[in-house]
Tab-separated table of C-alpha atoms in Angstrom:
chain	number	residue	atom	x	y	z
L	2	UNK	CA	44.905	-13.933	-7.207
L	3	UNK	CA	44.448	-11.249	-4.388
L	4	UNK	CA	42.168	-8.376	-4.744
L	5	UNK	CA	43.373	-4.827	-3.732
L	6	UNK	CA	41.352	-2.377	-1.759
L	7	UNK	CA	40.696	-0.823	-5.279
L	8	UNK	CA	39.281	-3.815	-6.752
L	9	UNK	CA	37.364	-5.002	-3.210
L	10	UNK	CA	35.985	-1.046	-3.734
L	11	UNK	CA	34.577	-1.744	-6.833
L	12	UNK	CA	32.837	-4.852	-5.805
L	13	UNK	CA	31.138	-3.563	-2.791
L	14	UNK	CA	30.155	-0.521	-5.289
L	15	UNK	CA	28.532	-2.657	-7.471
L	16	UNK	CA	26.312	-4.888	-5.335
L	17	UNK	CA	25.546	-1.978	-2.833
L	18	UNK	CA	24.568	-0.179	-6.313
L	19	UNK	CA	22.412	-3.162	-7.342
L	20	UNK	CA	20.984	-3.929	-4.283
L	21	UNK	CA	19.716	-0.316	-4.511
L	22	UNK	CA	18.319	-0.871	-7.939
L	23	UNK	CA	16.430	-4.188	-6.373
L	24	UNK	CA	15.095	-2.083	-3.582
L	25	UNK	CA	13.674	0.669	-6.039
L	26	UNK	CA	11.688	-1.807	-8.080
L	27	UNK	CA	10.185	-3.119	-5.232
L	28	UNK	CA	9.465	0.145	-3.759
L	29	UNK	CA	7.503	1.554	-6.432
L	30	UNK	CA	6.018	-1.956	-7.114
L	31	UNK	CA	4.450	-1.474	-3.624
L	32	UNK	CA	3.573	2.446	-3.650
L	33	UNK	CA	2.222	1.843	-7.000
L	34	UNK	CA	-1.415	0.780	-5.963
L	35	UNK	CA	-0.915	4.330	-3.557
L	36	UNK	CA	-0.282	6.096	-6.518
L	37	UNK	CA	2.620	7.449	-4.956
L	38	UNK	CA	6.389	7.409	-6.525
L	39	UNK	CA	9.063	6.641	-4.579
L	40	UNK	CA	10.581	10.076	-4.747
L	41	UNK	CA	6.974	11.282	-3.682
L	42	UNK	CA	7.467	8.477	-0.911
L	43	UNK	CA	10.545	10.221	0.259
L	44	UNK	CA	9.505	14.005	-0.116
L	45	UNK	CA	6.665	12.791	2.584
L	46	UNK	CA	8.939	10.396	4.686
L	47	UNK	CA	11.782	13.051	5.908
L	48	UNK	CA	9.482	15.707	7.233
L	49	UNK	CA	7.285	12.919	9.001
L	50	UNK	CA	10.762	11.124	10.651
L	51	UNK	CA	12.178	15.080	11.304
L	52	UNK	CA	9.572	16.855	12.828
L	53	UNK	CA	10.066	21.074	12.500
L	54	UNK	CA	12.191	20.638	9.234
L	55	UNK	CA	12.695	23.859	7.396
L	56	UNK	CA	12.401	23.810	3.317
L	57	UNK	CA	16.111	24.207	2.985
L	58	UNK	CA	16.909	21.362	5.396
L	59	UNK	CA	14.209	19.204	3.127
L	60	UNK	CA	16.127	19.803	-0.132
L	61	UNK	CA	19.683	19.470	1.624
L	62	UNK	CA	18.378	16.140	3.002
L	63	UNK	CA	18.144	14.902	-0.694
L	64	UNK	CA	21.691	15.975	-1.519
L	65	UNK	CA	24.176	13.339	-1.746
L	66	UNK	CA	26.697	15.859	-0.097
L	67	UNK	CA	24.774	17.303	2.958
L	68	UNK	CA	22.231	14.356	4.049
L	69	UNK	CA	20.204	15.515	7.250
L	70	UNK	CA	21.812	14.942	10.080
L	71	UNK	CA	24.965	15.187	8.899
L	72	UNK	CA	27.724	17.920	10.647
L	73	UNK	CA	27.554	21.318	8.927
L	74	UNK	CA	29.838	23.927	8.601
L	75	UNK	CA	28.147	27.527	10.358
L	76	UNK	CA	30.466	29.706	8.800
């Protein structure tokens, strides 16, 4: 039986979306004795890897559509 690119899609969705799951867990398992969430984690990592980072650059690095770094539009 051959997969199509629709089917091979899902896979790869669903272990990338696992192994994400796996890597939460043992995120907050570690921050836990910090007393730090992972979200908290992250609100502190971007500024410290992106030095000069406005606010609005901050939340748009935690959008899903405009991750920092990524090409903007100016207009």
């Amino acid at each position: 039986m051959s997969r199509t690119m629709d089917d091979l899609g899902e896979v790869i969705g669903y272990v990338l979306k696992r192994a994400q799951s796996v890597m939460r867990v043992r995120m907050d398992e570690a921050l836990r004795p910090l007393g730090v969430t992972a979200p908290q984690y992250a609100c502190l990592e971007l500024p410290h890897r992106t030095p000069g980072i406005s606010g609005s650059e901050l939340a748009r690095g935690f959008s899903p559509r405009h991750p920092v770094g990524s090409p903007r539009s100016t207009n």
